[in-house]
Tab-separated table of C-alpha atoms in Angstrom:
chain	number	residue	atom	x	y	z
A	1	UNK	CA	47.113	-22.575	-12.952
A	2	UNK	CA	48.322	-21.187	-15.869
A	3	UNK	CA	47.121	-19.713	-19.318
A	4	UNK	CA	43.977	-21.313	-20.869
A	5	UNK	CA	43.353	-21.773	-24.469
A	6	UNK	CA	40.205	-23.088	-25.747
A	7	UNK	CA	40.241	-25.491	-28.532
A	8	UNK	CA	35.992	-25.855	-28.356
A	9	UNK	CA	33.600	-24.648	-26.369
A	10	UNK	CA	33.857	-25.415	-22.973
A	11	UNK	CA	31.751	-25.801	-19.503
A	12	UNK	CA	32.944	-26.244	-16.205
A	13	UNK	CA	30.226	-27.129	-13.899
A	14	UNK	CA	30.978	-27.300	-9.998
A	15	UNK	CA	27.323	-26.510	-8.821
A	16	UNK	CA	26.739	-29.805	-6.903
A	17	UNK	CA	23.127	-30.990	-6.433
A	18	UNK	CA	23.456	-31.943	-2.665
A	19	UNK	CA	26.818	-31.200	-1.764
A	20	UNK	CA	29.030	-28.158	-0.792
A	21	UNK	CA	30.002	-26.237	-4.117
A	22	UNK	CA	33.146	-25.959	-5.141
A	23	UNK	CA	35.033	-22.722	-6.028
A	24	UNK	CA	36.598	-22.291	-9.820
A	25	UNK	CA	40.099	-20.344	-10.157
A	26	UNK	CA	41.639	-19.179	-13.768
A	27	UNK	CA	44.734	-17.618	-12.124
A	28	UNK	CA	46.344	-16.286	-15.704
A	29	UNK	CA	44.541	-15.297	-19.388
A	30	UNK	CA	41.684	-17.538	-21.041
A	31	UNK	CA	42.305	-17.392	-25.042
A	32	UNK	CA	40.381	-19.260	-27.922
A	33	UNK	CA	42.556	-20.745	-30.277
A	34	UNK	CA	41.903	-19.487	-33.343
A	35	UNK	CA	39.153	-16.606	-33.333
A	36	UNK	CA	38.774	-15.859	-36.483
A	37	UNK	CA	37.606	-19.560	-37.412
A	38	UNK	CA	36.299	-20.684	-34.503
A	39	UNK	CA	33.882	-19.572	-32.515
A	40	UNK	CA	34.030	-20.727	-28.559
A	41	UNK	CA	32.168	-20.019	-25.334
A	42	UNK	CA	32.664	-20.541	-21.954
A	43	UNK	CA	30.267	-21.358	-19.441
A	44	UNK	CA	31.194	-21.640	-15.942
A	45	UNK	CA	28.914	-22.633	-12.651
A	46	UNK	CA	29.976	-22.748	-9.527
A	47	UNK	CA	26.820	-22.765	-7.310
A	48	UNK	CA	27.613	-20.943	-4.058
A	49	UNK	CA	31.079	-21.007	-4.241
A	50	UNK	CA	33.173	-18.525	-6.179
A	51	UNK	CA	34.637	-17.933	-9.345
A	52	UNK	CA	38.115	-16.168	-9.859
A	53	UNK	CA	39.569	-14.591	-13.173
A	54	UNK	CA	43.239	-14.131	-12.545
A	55	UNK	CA	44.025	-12.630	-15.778
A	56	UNK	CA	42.250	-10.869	-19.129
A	57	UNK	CA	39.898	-13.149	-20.948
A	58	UNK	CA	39.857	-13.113	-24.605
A	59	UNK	CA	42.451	-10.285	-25.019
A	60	UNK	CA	44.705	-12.115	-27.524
A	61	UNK	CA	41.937	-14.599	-29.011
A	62	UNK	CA	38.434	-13.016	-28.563
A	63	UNK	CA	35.657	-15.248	-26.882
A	64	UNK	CA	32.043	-15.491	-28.761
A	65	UNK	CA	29.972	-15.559	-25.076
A	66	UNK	CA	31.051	-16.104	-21.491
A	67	UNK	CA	28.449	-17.132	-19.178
A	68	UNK	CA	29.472	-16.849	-15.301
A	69	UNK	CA	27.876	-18.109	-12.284
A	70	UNK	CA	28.435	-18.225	-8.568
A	71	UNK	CA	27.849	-16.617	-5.427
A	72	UNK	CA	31.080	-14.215	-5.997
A	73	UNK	CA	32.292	-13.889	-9.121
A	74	UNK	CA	35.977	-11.966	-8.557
A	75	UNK	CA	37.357	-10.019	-12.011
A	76	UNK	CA	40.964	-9.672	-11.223
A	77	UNK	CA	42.245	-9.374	-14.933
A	78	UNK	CA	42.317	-6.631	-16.738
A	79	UNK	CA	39.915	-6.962	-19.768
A	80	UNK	CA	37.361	-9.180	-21.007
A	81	UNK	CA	36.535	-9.537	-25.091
A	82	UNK	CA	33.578	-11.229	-26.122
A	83	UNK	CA	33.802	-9.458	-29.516
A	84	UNK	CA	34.969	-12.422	-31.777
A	85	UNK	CA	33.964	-10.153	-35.200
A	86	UNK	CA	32.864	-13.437	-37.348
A	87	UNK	CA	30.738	-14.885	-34.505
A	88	UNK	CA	26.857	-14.494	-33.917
A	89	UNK	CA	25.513	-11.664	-31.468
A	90	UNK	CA	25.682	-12.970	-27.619
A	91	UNK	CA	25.340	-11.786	-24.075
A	92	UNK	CA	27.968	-12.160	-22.018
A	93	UNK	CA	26.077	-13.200	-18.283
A	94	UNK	CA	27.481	-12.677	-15.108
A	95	UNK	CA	25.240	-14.137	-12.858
A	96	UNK	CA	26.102	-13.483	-8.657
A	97	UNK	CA	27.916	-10.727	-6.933
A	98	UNK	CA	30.800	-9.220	-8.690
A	99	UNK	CA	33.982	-7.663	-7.284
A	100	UNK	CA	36.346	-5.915	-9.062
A	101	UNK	CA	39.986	-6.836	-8.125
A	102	UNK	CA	41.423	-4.564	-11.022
A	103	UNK	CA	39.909	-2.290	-13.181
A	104	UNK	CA	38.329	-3.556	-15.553
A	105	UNK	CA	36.670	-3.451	-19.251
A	106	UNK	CA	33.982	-5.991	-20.896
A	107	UNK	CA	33.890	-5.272	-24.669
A	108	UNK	CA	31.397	-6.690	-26.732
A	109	UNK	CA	32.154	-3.724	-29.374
A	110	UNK	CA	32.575	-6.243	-32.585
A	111	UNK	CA	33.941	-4.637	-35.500
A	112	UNK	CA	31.736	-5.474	-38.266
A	113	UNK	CA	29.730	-8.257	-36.729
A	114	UNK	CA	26.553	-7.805	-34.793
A	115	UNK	CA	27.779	-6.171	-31.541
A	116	UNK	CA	27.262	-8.481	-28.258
A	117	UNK	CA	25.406	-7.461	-24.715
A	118	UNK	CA	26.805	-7.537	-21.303
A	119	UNK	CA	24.490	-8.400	-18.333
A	120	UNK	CA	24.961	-8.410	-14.458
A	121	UNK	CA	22.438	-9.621	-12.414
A	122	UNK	CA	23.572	-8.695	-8.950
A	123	UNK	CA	25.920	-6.282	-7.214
A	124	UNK	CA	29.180	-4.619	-8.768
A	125	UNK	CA	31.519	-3.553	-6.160
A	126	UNK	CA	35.005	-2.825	-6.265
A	127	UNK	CA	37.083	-5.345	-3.469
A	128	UNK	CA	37.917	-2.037	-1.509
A	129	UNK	CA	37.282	1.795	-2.365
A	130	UNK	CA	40.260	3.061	-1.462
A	131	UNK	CA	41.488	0.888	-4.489
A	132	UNK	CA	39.916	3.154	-6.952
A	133	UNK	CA	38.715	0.497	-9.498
A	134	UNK	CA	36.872	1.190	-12.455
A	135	UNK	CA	34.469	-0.139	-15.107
A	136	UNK	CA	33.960	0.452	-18.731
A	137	UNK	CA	31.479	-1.871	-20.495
A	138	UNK	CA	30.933	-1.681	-24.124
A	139	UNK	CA	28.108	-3.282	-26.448
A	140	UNK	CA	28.520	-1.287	-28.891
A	141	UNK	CA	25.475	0.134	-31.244
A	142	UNK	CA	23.378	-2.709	-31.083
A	143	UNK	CA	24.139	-4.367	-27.981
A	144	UNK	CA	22.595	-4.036	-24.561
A	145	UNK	CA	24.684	-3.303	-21.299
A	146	UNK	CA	21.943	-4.640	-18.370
A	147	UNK	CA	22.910	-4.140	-14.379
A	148	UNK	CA	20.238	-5.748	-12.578
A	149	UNK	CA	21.269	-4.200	-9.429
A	150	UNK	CA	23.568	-1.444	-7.284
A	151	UNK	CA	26.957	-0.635	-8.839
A	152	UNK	CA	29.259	0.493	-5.866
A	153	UNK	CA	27.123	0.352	-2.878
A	154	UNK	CA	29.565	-1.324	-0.292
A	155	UNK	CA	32.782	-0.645	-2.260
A	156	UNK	CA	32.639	2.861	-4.114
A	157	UNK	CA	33.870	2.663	-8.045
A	158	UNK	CA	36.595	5.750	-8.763
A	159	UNK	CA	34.943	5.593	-12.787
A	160	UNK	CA	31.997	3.935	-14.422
A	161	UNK	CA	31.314	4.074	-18.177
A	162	UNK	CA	28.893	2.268	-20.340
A	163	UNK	CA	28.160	1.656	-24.243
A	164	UNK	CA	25.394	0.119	-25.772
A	165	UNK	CA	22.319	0.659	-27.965
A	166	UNK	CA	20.447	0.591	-24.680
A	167	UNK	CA	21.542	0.505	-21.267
A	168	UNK	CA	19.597	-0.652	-18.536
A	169	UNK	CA	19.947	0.435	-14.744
A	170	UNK	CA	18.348	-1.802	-12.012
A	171	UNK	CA	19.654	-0.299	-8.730
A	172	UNK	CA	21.432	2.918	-8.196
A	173	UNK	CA	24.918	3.833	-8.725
A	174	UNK	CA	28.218	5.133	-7.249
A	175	UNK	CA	31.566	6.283	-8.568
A	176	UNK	CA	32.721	9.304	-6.284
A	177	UNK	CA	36.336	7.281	-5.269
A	178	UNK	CA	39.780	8.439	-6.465
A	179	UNK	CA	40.446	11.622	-8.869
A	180	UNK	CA	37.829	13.621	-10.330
A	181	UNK	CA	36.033	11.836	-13.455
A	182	UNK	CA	32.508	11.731	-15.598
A	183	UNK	CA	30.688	8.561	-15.366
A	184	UNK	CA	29.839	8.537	-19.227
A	185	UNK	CA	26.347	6.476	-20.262
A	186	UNK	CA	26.548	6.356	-24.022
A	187	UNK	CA	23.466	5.035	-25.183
A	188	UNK	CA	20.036	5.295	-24.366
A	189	UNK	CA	19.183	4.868	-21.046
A	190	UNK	CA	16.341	2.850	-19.400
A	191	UNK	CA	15.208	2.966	-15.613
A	192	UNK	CA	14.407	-0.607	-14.252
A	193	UNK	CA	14.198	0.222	-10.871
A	194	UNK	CA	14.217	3.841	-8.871
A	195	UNK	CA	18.418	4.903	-9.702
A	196	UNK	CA	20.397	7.432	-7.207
A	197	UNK	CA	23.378	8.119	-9.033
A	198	UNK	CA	26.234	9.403	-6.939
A	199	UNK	CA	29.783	11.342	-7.595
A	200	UNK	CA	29.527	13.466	-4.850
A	201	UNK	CA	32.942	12.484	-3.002
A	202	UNK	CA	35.869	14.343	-1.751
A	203	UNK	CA	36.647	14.957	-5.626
A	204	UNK	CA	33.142	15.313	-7.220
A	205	UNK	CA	32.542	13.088	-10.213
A	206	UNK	CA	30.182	14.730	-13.036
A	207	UNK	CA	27.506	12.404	-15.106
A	208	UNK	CA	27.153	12.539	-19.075
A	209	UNK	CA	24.042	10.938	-20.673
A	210	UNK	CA	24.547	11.025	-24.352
A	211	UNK	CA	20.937	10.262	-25.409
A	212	UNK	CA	17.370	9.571	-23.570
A	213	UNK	CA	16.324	8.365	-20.201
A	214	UNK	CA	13.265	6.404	-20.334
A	215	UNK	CA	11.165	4.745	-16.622
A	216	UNK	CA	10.991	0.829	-17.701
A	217	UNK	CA	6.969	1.436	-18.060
A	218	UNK	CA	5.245	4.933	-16.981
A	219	UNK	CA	3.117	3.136	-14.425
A	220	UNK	CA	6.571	1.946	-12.422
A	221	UNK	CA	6.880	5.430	-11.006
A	222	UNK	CA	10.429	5.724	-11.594
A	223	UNK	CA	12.628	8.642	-10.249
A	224	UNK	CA	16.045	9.366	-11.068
A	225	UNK	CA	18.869	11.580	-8.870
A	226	UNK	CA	21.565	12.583	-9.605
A	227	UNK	CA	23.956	13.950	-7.470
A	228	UNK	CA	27.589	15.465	-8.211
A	229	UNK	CA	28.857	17.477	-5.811
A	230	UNK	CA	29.214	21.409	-6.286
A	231	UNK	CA	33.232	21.255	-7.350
A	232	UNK	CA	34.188	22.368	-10.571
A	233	UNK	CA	34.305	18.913	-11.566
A	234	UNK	CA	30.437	17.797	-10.534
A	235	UNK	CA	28.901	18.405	-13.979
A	236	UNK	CA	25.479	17.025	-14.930
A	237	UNK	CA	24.682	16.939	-18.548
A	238	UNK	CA	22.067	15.356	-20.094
A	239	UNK	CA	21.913	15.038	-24.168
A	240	UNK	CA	18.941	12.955	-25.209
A	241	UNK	CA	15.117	13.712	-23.804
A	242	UNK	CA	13.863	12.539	-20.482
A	243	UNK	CA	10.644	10.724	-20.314
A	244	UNK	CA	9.279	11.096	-23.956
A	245	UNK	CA	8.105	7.591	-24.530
A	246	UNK	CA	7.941	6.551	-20.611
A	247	UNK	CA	7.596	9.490	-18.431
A	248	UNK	CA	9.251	9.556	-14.767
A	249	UNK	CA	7.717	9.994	-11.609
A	250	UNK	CA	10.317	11.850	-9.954
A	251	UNK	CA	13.460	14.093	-10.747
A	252	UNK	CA	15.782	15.134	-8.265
A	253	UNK	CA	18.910	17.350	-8.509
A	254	UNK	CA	21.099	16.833	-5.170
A	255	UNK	CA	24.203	18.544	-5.760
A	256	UNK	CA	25.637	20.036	-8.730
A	257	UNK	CA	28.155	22.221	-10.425
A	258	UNK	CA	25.985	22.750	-13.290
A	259	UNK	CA	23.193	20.471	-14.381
A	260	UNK	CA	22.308	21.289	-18.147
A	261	UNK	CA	19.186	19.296	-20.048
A	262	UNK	CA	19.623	19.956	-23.883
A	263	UNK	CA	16.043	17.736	-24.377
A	264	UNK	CA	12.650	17.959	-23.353
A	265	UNK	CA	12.169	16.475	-19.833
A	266	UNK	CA	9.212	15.122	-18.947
A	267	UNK	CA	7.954	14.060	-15.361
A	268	UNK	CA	4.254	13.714	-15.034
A	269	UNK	CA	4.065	9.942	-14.297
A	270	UNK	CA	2.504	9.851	-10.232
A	271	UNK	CA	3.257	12.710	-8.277
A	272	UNK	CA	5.460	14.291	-11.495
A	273	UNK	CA	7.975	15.996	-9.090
A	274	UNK	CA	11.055	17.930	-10.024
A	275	UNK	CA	13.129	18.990	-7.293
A	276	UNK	CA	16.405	21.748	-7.803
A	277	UNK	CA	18.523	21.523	-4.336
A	278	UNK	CA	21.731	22.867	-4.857
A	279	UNK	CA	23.756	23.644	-7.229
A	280	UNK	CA	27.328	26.167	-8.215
A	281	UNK	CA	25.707	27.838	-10.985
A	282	UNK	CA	23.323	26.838	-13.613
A	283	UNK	CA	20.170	24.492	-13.589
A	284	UNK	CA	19.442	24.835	-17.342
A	285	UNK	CA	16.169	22.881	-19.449
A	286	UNK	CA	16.773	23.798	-22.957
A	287	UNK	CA	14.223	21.715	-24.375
A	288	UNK	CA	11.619	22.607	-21.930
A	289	UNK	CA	9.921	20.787	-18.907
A	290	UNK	CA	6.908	19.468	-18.234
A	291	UNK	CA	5.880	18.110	-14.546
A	292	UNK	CA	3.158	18.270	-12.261
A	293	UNK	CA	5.240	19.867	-9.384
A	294	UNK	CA	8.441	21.880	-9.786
A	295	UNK	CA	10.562	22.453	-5.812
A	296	UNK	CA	13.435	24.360	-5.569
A	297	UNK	CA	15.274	25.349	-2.866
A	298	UNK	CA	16.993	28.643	-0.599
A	299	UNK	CA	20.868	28.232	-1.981
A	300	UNK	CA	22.566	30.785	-4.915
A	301	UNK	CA	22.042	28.794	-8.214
A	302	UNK	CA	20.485	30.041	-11.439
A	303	UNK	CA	17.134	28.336	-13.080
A	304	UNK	CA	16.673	28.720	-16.653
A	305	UNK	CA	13.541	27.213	-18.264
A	306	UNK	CA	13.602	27.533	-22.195
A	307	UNK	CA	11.803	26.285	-24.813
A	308	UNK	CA	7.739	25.541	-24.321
A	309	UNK	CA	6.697	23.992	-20.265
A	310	UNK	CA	4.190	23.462	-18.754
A	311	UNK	CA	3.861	22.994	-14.957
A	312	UNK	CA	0.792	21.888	-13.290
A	313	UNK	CA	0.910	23.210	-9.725
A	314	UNK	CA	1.945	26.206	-8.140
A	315	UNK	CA	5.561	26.717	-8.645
A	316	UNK	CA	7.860	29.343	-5.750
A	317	UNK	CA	11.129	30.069	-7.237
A	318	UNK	CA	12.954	29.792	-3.645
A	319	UNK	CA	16.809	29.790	-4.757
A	320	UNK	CA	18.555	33.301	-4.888
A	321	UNK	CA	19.789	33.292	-7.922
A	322	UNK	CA	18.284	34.279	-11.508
A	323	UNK	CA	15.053	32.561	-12.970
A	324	UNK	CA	15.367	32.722	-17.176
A	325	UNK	CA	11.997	31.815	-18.133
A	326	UNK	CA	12.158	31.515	-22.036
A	327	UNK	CA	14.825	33.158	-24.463
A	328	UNK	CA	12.705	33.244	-27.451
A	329	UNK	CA	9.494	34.247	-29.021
A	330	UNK	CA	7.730	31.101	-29.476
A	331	UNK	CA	8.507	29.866	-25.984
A	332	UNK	CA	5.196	29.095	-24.262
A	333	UNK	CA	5.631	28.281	-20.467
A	334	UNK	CA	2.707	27.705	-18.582
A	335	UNK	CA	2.382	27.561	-14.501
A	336	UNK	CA	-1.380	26.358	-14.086
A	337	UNK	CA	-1.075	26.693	-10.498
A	338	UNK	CA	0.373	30.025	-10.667
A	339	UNK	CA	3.888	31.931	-10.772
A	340	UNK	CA	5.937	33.727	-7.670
A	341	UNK	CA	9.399	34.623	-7.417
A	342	UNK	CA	10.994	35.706	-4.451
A	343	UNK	CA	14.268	36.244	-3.567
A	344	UNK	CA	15.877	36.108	-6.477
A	345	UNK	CA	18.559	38.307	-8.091
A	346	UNK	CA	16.647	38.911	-11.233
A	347	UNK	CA	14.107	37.693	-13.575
A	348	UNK	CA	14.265	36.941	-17.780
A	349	UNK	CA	11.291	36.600	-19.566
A	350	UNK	CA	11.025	35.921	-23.343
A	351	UNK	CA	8.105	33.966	-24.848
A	352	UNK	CA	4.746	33.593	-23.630
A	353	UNK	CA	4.731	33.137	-19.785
């Protein structure tokens, strides 16, 4: 009870071998000393009982590594720095459930040193939507943000962000509580598991990938939805190429206000399906798209397919608004299966189609 300053690294161990575990509570800040000569960790275990941060860790005197582990692990302060600048690259572990009593930010971000990763391997929830917590995790340019499982499942998130050289998603994710936001994933992306991610609440929250998105292995069959919501606010944008060293199996679009995908996008891993549902306006692949089956469905949004594509089955352009295929001359888009458009409003075609 109290503030906590650590004058060496420290463990505190209540993970009993036979007995009940016992809980451990910081109720107030945990500081090292001196951070700028010393570098300290802090490893806590507490078995199947529960660990409580009451306050910010390392927000005065940075940490070099926490390690935390219990059956709950409850953030209740406000920030968490494991960026001590003169200290060597870590990863912060947090290593049971976690619940977010505040919102909260991890920062591994060092200033000159070599940046430090952040890993959960279990649940992130917030302790109740309606309390509109959020979650920005930074690891910097070289470090590695890693969640090992669902972010928001039980308890919706209102805002999720993420840093890092490469960021890992095991287990899908949603952030559709509170005002209107864009979940932000700067950094390449990697798929560990199949990943729903979700804004679509009563105000829609859009999703910005800054670089690639990448299936774990090709042979996984990963898919990937994304889903947003048709307000104003329910933007998709993807900056980075999809699948161009580990293709997906599967990419849906649920809802959208726009969904725009500046790279090549490529899903040809198993059954290589792209499905369009429903979107405002625009579906736009700028960099092309390349998948074995391409669905789209009876609602008032535009496609636009530009640069070269290839699609390997018969594709039905069902939605009712326009279909762009190409917008320049050396655009080559190829349907294999064959080429029909229906309904729709009009049809642009520049290229070779």
């Amino acid at each position: 009870t109290g503030a906590v300053v650590l004058g060496n690294s420290v463990t505190v161990d209540a993970d009993k071998a036979t007995g009940v575990d016992s809980s451990v509570t910081f109720t107030s800040t945990v500081n090292a000393d001196a951070a700028a000569t010393q570098d300290w960790t802090l490893t806590v275990s507490a078995g199947a009982g529960a660990i409580t941060l009451g306050g910010s860790v390392g927000n005065t005197q940075a940490l070099e590594d926490l390690d935390l582990t219990a059956a709950t692990i409850n953030l209740n302060g406000a920030s968490i720095f494991v960026d001590d600048d003169n200290a060597a690259a870590a990863t912060a572990t947090f290593t049971g459930a976690v619940v977010l009593g505040a919102n909260v930010t991890i920062d591994g971000d060092k200033a000159t040193g070599a940046d430090s990763g952040v890993s959960f391997t279990s649940t992130i929830n917030a302790d109740a939507a309606a309390n509109n917590r959020t979650l920005t995790v930074t690891a910097g340019t070289t470090g590695t943000a890693q969640f090992g499982s669902s972010v928001g499942a039980t308890q919706a998130l209102a805002a999720f962000d993420v840093t890092g050289s490469l960021i890992r998603l095991g287990g899908n994710v949603t952030a559709d509580q509170g005002a209107a936001a864009t979940m932000d994933f700067t950094g390449a992306v990697q798929l560990d598991a199949n990943v729903i991610i979700d804004g679509a609440g009563t105000n829609d929250h859009g999703v910005n990938f800054t670089s690639s998105i990448n299936a774990d292995a090709a042979a996984n069959n990963r898919t990937l939805t994304l889903n947003t919501g048709v307000d104003a606010t329910g933007d998709i944008t993807v900056g980075g190429n999809i699948g161009d060293t580990q293709a997906l199996a599967a990419l849906t679009i649920t809802q959208s206000d726009t969904a725009t995908f500046s790279g090549s996008v490529a899903v040809t891993a198993s059954t290589g399906v792209v499905t369009l549902t429903d979107t405002n306006s625009d579906i736009a692949f700028q960099g092309g798209l390349t998948a074995t089956t391409l669905t789209t469905a009876a609602q008032t949004y535009n496609v636009l397919l530009t640069g070269s594509s290839t699609i390997t089955n018969d594709v039905t352009f069902l939605n009712t608004g326009t279909v762009t295929l190409g917008d320049a001359a050396a655009d080559i888009l190829l349907f294999n299966g064959g080429l029909d458009t229906l309904a729709n409003s009009s049809a642009s075609l520049g290229g070779t189609v």
